[in-house]
Coordinates of C-alpha atoms and ligand atoms in Angstrom, one line a residue:
X1 CA -0.1 0.0 -0.1
X2 CA 1.2 3.5 -0.9
X3 CA 2.2 5.7 2.1
X4 CA -0.5 8.3 1.3
X5 CA -3.0 5.5 1.6
X6 CA -2.0 4.4 5.0
X7 CA -4.6 6.4 6.9
X8 CA -7.2 4.5 4.7
X9 CA -5.8 1.1 5.6
X10 CA -5.9 2.1 9.4
X11 CA -9.4 3.3 9.0
X12 CA -10.7 0.1 7.4
X13 CA -8.8 -2.0 10.1
X14 CA -10.2 -0.1 13.0
X15 CA -13.7 0.1 11.4
X16 CA -13.5 -3.8 10.8
X17 CA -12.6 -4.4 14.6
X18 CA -15.6 -2.2 15.7
X19 CA -18.0 -4.2 13.1
X20 CA -16.6 -7.4 14.2
X21 CA -17.3 -6.7 18.0
X22 CA -13.7 -6.5 19.2
X23 CA -14.9 -3.1 20.7
X24 CA -18.2 -3.0 22.4
X25 CA -20.4 -0.2 22.2
X26 CA -19.5 2.7 24.7
X27 CA -15.9 1.1 25.1
X28 CA -13.0 3.7 25.2
X29 CA -11.0 3.9 22.0
X30 CA -7.3 4.3 22.1
X31 CA -6.1 7.9 22.4
X32 CA -4.6 9.1 19.0
X33 CA -1.2 9.6 20.7
X34 CA -1.0 6.0 22.2
X35 CA -2.1 4.5 19.0
X36 CA 0.2 6.5 16.9
X37 CA 3.2 5.5 19.2
X38 CA 2.0 1.8 19.3
X39 CA 1.8 1.6 15.3
X40 CA 4.8 4.0 14.9
X41 CA 2.6 6.0 12.4
X42 CA 2.4 9.9 12.0
X43 CA -0.1 12.1 13.8
X44 CA -1.6 13.0 10.4
X45 CA -2.5 9.5 9.6
X46 CA -4.1 8.8 12.9
X47 CA -5.8 12.1 12.5
X48 CA -7.2 11.3 9.2
X49 CA -8.3 7.7 10.3
X50 CA -10.1 9.0 13.4
X51 CA -11.9 11.6 11.3
X52 CA -13.3 9.1 8.9
X53 CA -14.5 7.1 11.8
X54 CA -16.1 10.1 13.5
X55 CA -17.6 11.3 10.3
X56 CA -19.3 7.9 9.7
X57 CA -20.5 7.5 13.2
X58 CA -18.3 4.5 14.4
X59 CA -16.8 6.5 17.1
X60 CA -17.6 9.5 19.0
X61 CA -15.8 12.1 21.0
X62 CA -16.4 13.2 24.6
X63 CA -14.9 16.6 25.7
X64 CA -11.9 15.9 27.8
X65 CA -12.3 12.2 27.9
X66 CA -11.4 10.9 24.6
X67 CA -13.0 8.6 21.9
X68 CA -15.8 6.1 22.4
X69 CA -17.3 3.3 20.3
X70 CA -20.9 4.1 19.1
X71 CA -23.7 1.7 19.2
X72 CA -23.2 0.2 15.7
X73 CA -26.3 -1.7 15.7
X74 CA -27.9 1.6 14.7
X75 CA -25.6 2.0 11.6
X76 CA -27.3 0.7 8.5
X77 CA -24.0 0.4 6.7
X78 CA -22.8 -2.3 9.2
X79 CA -25.6 -4.8 8.6
X80 CA -23.7 -6.3 5.5
X81 CA -20.3 -7.3 6.3
X82 CA -17.6 -8.1 3.7
X83 CA -17.9 -11.8 3.9
X84 CA -21.8 -11.6 3.4
X85 CA -21.1 -9.2 0.3
X86 CA -18.7 -11.6 -1.1
X87 CA -21.1 -14.6 -0.7
X88 CA -24.1 -13.0 -2.2
X89 CA -22.1 -11.9 -5.3
X90 CA -21.2 -15.3 -5.9
X91 CA -24.8 -16.3 -5.9
X92 CA -25.3 -14.5 -9.2
X93 CA -26.0 -17.1 -11.9
X94 CA -23.6 -16.7 -14.8
X95 CA -26.5 -16.0 -17.3
X96 CA -27.2 -12.9 -15.4
X97 CA -23.9 -11.3 -15.5
X98 CA -23.4 -8.4 -18.2
X99 CA -20.5 -8.6 -20.6
X100 CA -20.5 -12.3 -20.7
X101 CA -16.8 -13.0 -21.8
X102 CA -17.3 -16.8 -22.2
X103 CA -17.8 -16.5 -26.0
X104 CA -15.2 -15.5 -28.5
X105 CA -17.8 -14.1 -30.9
X106 CA -21.1 -12.8 -30.0
X107 CA -24.0 -11.1 -31.8
X108 CA -25.3 -9.3 -28.8
X109 CA -28.6 -7.5 -29.1
X110 CA -28.2 -4.5 -26.8
X111 CA -24.6 -3.2 -27.4
X112 CA -23.4 -0.1 -29.3
X113 CA -20.2 0.7 -30.8
X114 CA -18.7 2.5 -28.0
X115 CA -15.3 3.1 -29.8
X116 CA -16.8 6.0 -31.8
X117 CA -18.5 7.7 -28.8
X118 CA -17.0 11.4 -28.7
X119 CA -16.2 10.9 -24.9
X120 CA -13.9 14.0 -25.0
X121 CA -16.8 16.2 -25.9
X122 CA -19.2 14.4 -23.5
X123 CA -16.7 14.8 -20.8
X124 CA -16.4 18.7 -21.7
X125 CA -20.2 19.0 -21.2
X126 CA -20.1 17.0 -18.0
X127 CA -17.4 19.6 -16.7
X128 CA -19.5 22.5 -17.6
X129 CA -22.5 21.4 -16.0
X130 CA -20.6 21.1 -12.6
X131 CA -18.5 24.1 -13.3
X132 CA -21.5 26.5 -13.7
X133 CA -21.9 26.1 -10.1
X134 CA -25.5 25.6 -10.4
X135 CA -26.7 24.6 -6.9
X136 CA -30.1 23.8 -8.2
X137 CA -28.5 20.8 -9.7
X138 CA -28.5 19.3 -6.3
X139 CA -32.3 19.7 -5.8
X140 CA -35.0 17.5 -7.1
X141 CA -36.0 18.1 -10.7
X142 CA -39.5 18.5 -12.0
X143 CA -41.1 14.9 -12.1
X144 CA -41.3 15.2 -16.0
X145 CA -37.5 15.8 -16.2
X146 CA -35.1 18.8 -16.8
X147 CA -36.7 21.6 -19.0
X148 CA -33.5 22.2 -21.2
X149 CA -33.5 18.5 -22.1
X150 CA -37.1 18.4 -22.9
X151 CA -36.8 21.5 -25.0
X152 CA -33.7 19.9 -27.0
X153 CA -35.7 16.7 -27.5
X154 CA -38.8 18.5 -28.8
X155 CA -36.5 20.2 -31.4
X156 CA -34.9 17.1 -32.5
X157 CA -38.1 15.3 -32.8
X158 CA -39.3 17.9 -35.1
X159 CA -36.3 18.0 -37.2
X160 CA -35.5 14.2 -37.3
X161 CA -38.9 12.5 -37.2
X162 CA -41.5 15.2 -37.9
X163 CA -42.9 14.8 -34.4
X164 CA -44.6 18.0 -33.3
X165 CA -44.8 18.7 -29.6
X166 CA -44.3 21.3 -26.8
X167 CA -41.5 20.3 -24.3
X168 CA -44.5 20.5 -21.8
X169 CA -45.7 17.1 -23.4
X170 CA -42.4 15.3 -22.9
X171 CA -41.7 13.2 -19.9
X172 CA -38.2 11.7 -19.3
X173 CA -37.7 8.3 -17.5
X174 CA -35.0 5.7 -17.1
X175 CA -36.4 3.2 -19.4
X176 CA -39.0 2.5 -22.0
X177 CA -40.4 -0.1 -19.6
X178 CA -40.8 2.4 -16.9
X179 CA -42.5 4.9 -19.2
X180 CA -44.9 2.2 -20.5
X181 CA -45.8 1.6 -16.9
X182 CA -46.5 5.3 -16.3
X183 CA -48.7 5.3 -19.6
X184 CA -50.8 2.5 -18.1
X185 CA -51.2 4.6 -14.8
X186 CA -52.3 7.6 -17.0
X187 CA -54.8 5.6 -19.1
X188 CA -57.6 4.1 -17.4
X189 CA -59.8 0.9 -18.3
X190 CA -57.4 0.3 -21.0
X191 CA -57.0 -3.0 -22.8
X192 CA -53.9 -3.4 -24.9
X193 CA -53.2 -5.0 -28.4
X194 CA -49.6 -5.9 -28.6
X195 CA -47.4 -7.4 -31.5
X196 CA -46.9 -11.0 -31.6
X197 CA -43.8 -11.5 -31.0
X198 CA -43.1 -8.5 -29.2
X199 CA -40.7 -6.5 -26.9
X200 CA -40.6 -8.6 -23.8
X201 CA -40.9 -5.7 -21.3
X202 CA -44.3 -4.6 -22.7
X203 CA -45.9 -8.2 -21.6
X204 CA -44.1 -7.9 -18.2
X205 CA -45.8 -4.5 -17.5
X206 CA -49.1 -5.9 -18.5
X207 CA -48.9 -9.0 -16.8
X208 CA -47.6 -7.5 -13.5
X209 CA -50.6 -5.0 -13.6
X210 CA -53.1 -7.5 -14.6
X211 CA -54.0 -5.4 -17.7
X212 CA -55.9 -7.4 -20.3
X213 CA -54.2 -7.8 -23.7
X214 CA -54.4 -9.6 -26.9
X215 CA -51.5 -10.4 -29.2
X216 CA -51.7 -9.7 -32.8
X217 CA -49.3 -11.3 -35.6
X218 CA -46.8 -9.2 -37.3
X219 CA -46.4 -9.6 -41.1
X220 CA -43.8 -8.2 -43.3
X221 CA -45.7 -5.0 -43.6
X222 CA -46.4 -4.7 -39.7
X223 CA -48.9 -5.6 -37.2
X224 CA -51.9 -7.4 -38.8
X225 CA -54.7 -4.9 -38.5
X226 CA -57.4 -7.7 -39.3
X227 CA -57.4 -8.5 -35.8
X228 CA -58.2 -4.8 -34.7
X229 CA -61.7 -5.2 -36.4
X230 CA -62.7 -8.2 -34.3
X231 CA -61.8 -6.7 -30.8
X232 CA -62.9 -3.6 -28.6
X233 CA -59.4 -3.5 -26.9
X234 CA -58.3 0.1 -27.3
X235 CA -54.7 0.7 -26.8
X236 CA -52.2 -0.5 -29.6
X237 CA -48.6 -0.8 -28.8
X238 CA -46.4 -1.0 -31.9
X239 CA -42.9 -0.8 -33.1
X240 CA -43.5 0.6 -36.7
X241 CA -40.1 1.7 -37.9
X242 CA -38.2 -1.5 -37.0
X243 CA -40.4 -4.1 -35.3
X244 CA -38.9 -5.7 -32.4
X245 CA -37.8 -8.6 -32.8
X246 CA -38.8 -9.4 -36.5
X247 CA -37.2 -6.2 -37.7
X248 CA -40.0 -5.6 -40.2
X249 CA -41.0 -2.0 -41.2
X250 CA -44.7 -1.0 -41.2
X251 CA -45.6 0.6 -44.4
X252 CA -47.3 3.7 -45.0
X253 CA -50.7 2.2 -45.9
X254 CA -50.9 0.4 -42.9
X255 CA -49.7 3.4 -40.7
X256 CA -52.6 5.5 -42.1
X257 CA -55.0 2.5 -41.5
X258 CA -53.7 2.3 -37.9
X259 CA -54.3 6.1 -37.3
X260 CA -57.7 5.8 -38.8
X261 CA -58.5 2.9 -36.4
X262 CA -57.4 5.2 -33.4
X263 CA -59.5 8.1 -34.8
X264 CA -62.7 6.0 -34.3
X265 CA -62.9 6.4 -30.5
X266 CA -61.8 9.0 -28.0
X267 CA -60.6 6.0 -25.9
X268 CA -58.3 4.6 -28.6
X269 CA -54.7 5.4 -28.6
X270 CA -51.5 4.0 -30.2
X271 CA -48.2 3.8 -28.2
X272 CA -45.5 4.1 -31.0
X273 CA -42.1 2.9 -29.7
X274 CA -39.6 4.5 -32.1
X275 CA -36.4 2.9 -30.1
X276 CA -34.1 2.7 -33.1
X277 CA -35.5 5.0 -35.8
X278 CA -32.3 7.1 -36.1
X279 CA -30.7 4.3 -37.9
X280 CA -32.3 3.6 -41.3
X281 CA -29.9 2.5 -44.0
X282 CA -31.9 1.7 -47.0
X283 CA -34.9 3.3 -48.8
X284 CA -36.8 6.6 -47.8
X285 CA -37.1 7.4 -44.1
X286 CA -40.7 6.7 -43.1
X287 CA -42.3 9.4 -41.1
X288 CA -43.2 8.7 -37.4
X289 CA -46.8 7.7 -36.9
X290 CA -47.2 10.8 -34.5
X291 CA -46.2 13.1 -37.3
X292 CA -49.1 11.5 -39.6
X293 CA -51.8 11.9 -37.0
X294 CA -53.9 15.1 -36.9
X295 CA -56.1 14.0 -33.7
X296 CA -53.5 13.4 -30.9
X297 CA -54.0 9.8 -30.8
X298 CA -50.3 8.6 -30.8
X299 CA -48.2 8.3 -27.6
X300 CA -44.7 8.5 -28.9
X301 CA -41.8 6.8 -27.1
X302 CA -38.2 6.7 -27.7
X303 CA -34.7 6.2 -26.1
X304 CA -31.1 7.1 -25.9
X305 CA -30.0 3.7 -25.4
X306 CA -29.2 3.3 -29.0
X307 CA -28.5 6.8 -30.1
X308 CA -26.2 7.7 -27.3
X309 CA -25.2 4.7 -25.0
X310 CA -27.4 2.2 -23.2
X311 CA -26.1 2.9 -19.7
X312 CA -27.3 6.4 -19.7
X313 CA -30.7 5.2 -19.0
X314 CA -32.7 8.0 -20.5
X315 CA -36.0 7.3 -22.4
X316 CA -38.6 9.9 -23.1
X317 CA -42.2 10.0 -24.0
X318 CA -44.4 12.7 -25.8
X319 CA -48.0 12.7 -24.3
X320 CA -50.7 13.8 -26.5
X321 CA -52.1 17.3 -25.2
X322 CA -55.5 15.3 -24.4
X323 CA -53.8 13.2 -22.0
X324 CA -51.8 16.0 -20.1
X325 CA -54.8 16.5 -17.7
X326 CA -54.9 13.0 -16.8
X327 CA -51.0 12.8 -16.1
X328 CA -51.2 16.1 -14.1
X329 CA -53.9 14.6 -11.8
X330 CA -52.2 11.4 -11.2
X331 CA -51.7 11.1 -7.4
X332 CA -48.3 9.9 -5.8
X333 CA -46.3 10.6 -9.0
X334 CA -42.9 9.2 -8.8
X335 CA -40.1 11.6 -8.8
X336 CA -37.9 11.8 -11.8
X337 CA -35.6 8.9 -11.9
X338 CA -32.6 10.3 -14.1
X339 CA -29.9 12.4 -12.4
X340 CA -30.4 16.0 -13.2
X341 CA -26.8 16.5 -14.1
X342 CA -27.0 13.6 -16.8
X343 CA -30.1 15.4 -18.3
X344 CA -28.1 18.6 -18.4
X345 CA -25.0 17.1 -20.0
X346 CA -27.4 15.4 -22.5
X347 CA -29.2 18.7 -23.3
X348 CA -25.9 20.6 -23.7
X349 CA -24.5 17.8 -26.0
X350 CA -27.8 18.1 -28.0
X351 CA -27.8 21.9 -28.2
X352 CA -24.2 22.2 -29.3
X353 CA -25.0 20.0 -32.5
X354 CA -22.8 17.1 -31.2
X355 CA -25.5 14.8 -31.0
X356 CA -26.6 15.2 -34.6
X357 CA -23.0 14.9 -35.6
X358 CA -22.6 11.8 -33.7
X359 CA -25.8 10.3 -35.3
X360 CA -24.7 11.1 -38.7
X361 CA -21.4 9.4 -37.9
X362 CA -23.0 6.3 -36.3
X363 CA -25.4 6.1 -39.1
X364 CA -22.5 5.4 -41.5
X365 CA -20.7 3.0 -39.1
X366 CA -23.7 0.9 -38.7
X367 CA -24.6 0.8 -42.1
X368 CA -21.2 -0.1 -43.2
X369 CA -21.2 -3.0 -40.8
X370 CA -24.5 -4.2 -41.9
X371 CA -23.5 -4.1 -45.4
X372 CA -20.3 -5.9 -44.6
X373 CA -22.2 -8.7 -42.9
X374 CA -24.8 -8.9 -45.8
X375 CA -22.2 -8.9 -48.4
X376 CA -20.2 -11.8 -46.6
X377 CA -23.5 -13.8 -46.2
X378 CA -24.6 -13.4 -49.8
X379 CA -23.0 -16.6 -51.3
X380 CA -25.2 -18.4 -48.8
X381 CA -28.4 -17.0 -49.5
X382 CA -29.9 -20.3 -50.6
X383 CA -29.2 -21.5 -47.1
X384 CA -29.7 -18.4 -45.0
X385 CA -32.7 -16.1 -45.2
X386 CA -32.0 -12.5 -43.7
X387 CA -35.0 -10.5 -42.7
X388 CA -35.4 -7.0 -41.1
X389 CA -32.1 -5.8 -42.0
X390 CA -33.4 -2.2 -43.4
X391 CA -32.7 -0.5 -40.1
X392 CA -31.5 -0.6 -36.5
X393 CA -28.8 -2.8 -35.1
X394 CA -30.3 -6.1 -35.4
X395 CA -31.8 -8.5 -38.0
X396 CA -33.0 -12.1 -38.1
X397 CA -31.6 -15.0 -39.8
X398 CA -33.4 -18.2 -40.9
X399 CA -31.4 -21.3 -41.7
X400 CA -33.0 -23.1 -44.6
X401 CA -30.5 -25.9 -45.2
X402 CA -31.9 -28.6 -43.1
X403 CA -29.9 -27.9 -40.0
X404 CA -32.0 -28.4 -37.0
X405 CA -31.8 -25.8 -34.0
X406 CA -30.0 -28.3 -31.9
X407 CA -27.5 -28.9 -34.7
X408 CA -27.0 -25.1 -35.1
X409 CA -26.7 -24.6 -31.5
X410 CA -24.0 -27.4 -31.2
X411 CA -22.1 -25.8 -33.9
X412 CA -22.3 -22.3 -32.4
X413 CA -21.1 -23.6 -29.2
X414 CA -18.2 -25.4 -30.8
X415 CA -17.2 -22.2 -32.7
X416 CA -17.4 -20.1 -29.6
X417 CA -20.3 -18.1 -31.0
X418 CA -23.2 -16.6 -29.2
X419 CA -26.2 -16.0 -31.1
X420 CA -29.9 -15.8 -29.8
X421 CA -32.7 -18.2 -31.1
X422 CA -35.7 -16.4 -32.1
X423 CA -37.9 -18.7 -29.9
X424 CA -36.8 -16.8 -26.9
X425 CA -39.1 -13.9 -28.1
X426 CA -41.7 -16.3 -30.0
X427 CA -42.3 -19.6 -28.4
X428 CA -44.2 -21.0 -31.3
X429 CA -41.5 -20.3 -33.7
X430 CA -40.7 -23.6 -35.4
X431 CA -38.3 -22.5 -37.8
X432 CA -34.6 -22.6 -37.1
X433 CA -34.3 -18.7 -36.7
X434 CA -31.9 -16.4 -34.9
X435 CA -31.8 -12.7 -33.9
X436 CA -28.5 -11.1 -34.4
X437 CA -27.3 -7.8 -33.0
X438 CA -24.3 -6.3 -34.8
X439 CA -23.9 -2.8 -33.4
X440 CA -21.4 -3.6 -30.7
X441 CA -18.9 -5.6 -32.9
X442 CA -15.8 -3.6 -33.7
X443 CA -14.9 -3.5 -37.4
X444 CA -11.8 -5.2 -36.7
X445 CA -13.6 -8.4 -35.5
X446 CA -16.4 -8.4 -38.0
X447 CA -14.9 -10.6 -40.5
X448 CA -14.2 -13.3 -37.8
X449 CA -17.6 -13.0 -36.3
X450 CA -19.3 -13.5 -39.6
X451 CA -16.9 -16.4 -40.4
X452 CA -17.9 -18.1 -37.2
X453 CA -21.6 -17.6 -38.3
X454 CA -21.0 -19.1 -41.5
X455 CA -19.0 -22.0 -40.0
X456 CA -21.9 -22.7 -37.6
X457 CA -25.0 -22.4 -39.7
X458 CA -23.9 -23.4 -43.3
X459 CA -23.2 -26.7 -45.0
Ligands
PLP1 C1 -38.6 -2.1 -28.9 C2 -37.7 -1.7 -27.9 N1 -38.0 -0.5 -27.1 C3 -37.1 0.1 -26.4 C4 -35.9 -0.5 -26.3 C5 -34.8 0.3 -25.4 O1 -35.3 0.3 -24.1 P1 -34.5 1.2 -23.1 O2 -35.0 2.7 -23.2 O3 -35.4 0.6 -21.7 O4 -33.2 1.0 -23.0 C6 -35.4 -1.6 -26.9 C7 -34.1 -2.2 -26.8 O5 -33.6 -3.1 -27.5 C8 -36.5 -2.2 -27.8 O6 -36.1 -3.3 -28.5

């Protein structure tokens, strides 16, 4: 241990002795001078170590009497000692750990290419936020989120997706799931229509809250609207820009039909989850449903998980004006869950134009990666069918050469390759189909990844 950290080591040791009961509550603690002499350490080292113990409440001082050990039962931090912490971390099953390193090649779904993130600029905005000496940063924010970020999101949505809204309509949350949960609080007596297959957290929210829903098949042009005529369920959750998990894009005709469906009743609404719309590589951009709607029937949701980075945990929703009142009247509203400084950093990043530049760059990066993979797989097109590869950071791959799922999984295991079977999202899926994320694979490893795929799935 470095000399400068001696006081930390001393503080840790003394703290441990207190936690382990070597000192009882009320016991007199050695004087600083006596301990310093005993251990042959400087006064400053002892001073610092004691100050930590005092600050954290392990000991207290009595004027002219010295230091005494506190009643540590009352200290919440003591409840878990180091051994317990070690044991509980060992209990975590391997499959729940993030950044699973056990495969050499992985087409993970939720990763972005972090190498291209403009960390230096982001750091500058982070520094600025704290250097501004804004003490208001330390207070609770508006439950809807920081005004500056909501303003930037409103500008951005208008320019990039044609979404028109006032910042008042925007609510920031930590995840899409959390915002869906909020929407179900805002709407009452709702019955959902969701895509089949669909983004798993949607079902989880509905199941947890016992909200009735039906699942409607997804075709190559988007959710099958024939089912809408046969039900009086009133809230449709869709991912029109790049359906999750199939990757299909809803065509314009269906978008218009869906909006017309919502116009039939004041209780009908569409939730449009536009989670990766920033990345469309082929064909003309298709406008957001929200931008086509004239009657305030679309609740728009998106996230920074793909466009910035997934750990920032910022998602947002645009509430139709007609639902603002219901939101305002909600009792026991949760406080905003995204740290204010992070919201301000992202707002500054957007206001400076850095976000737009970053997106333009990443669109090219992901497009090049996708084209590279598709090009490499082209000679195998009679064996592998690719779908959903027009946008986003994932596509699906169906094996048509007679290999069974078991055979494919054995081959991928042998080749140290991790890919996700599509049946994880669609239990009725009988074809040998996989869903592959490519965003996080560095360029330098793309060829090896694709070779491992070919070796595993092709004859
Ligand atoms: C359909 C859909 N919505 C939203 C997200 C992102 O959610 P979050 O904002 O919670 O990261 C994803 C991520 O893959 C998704 O597939």
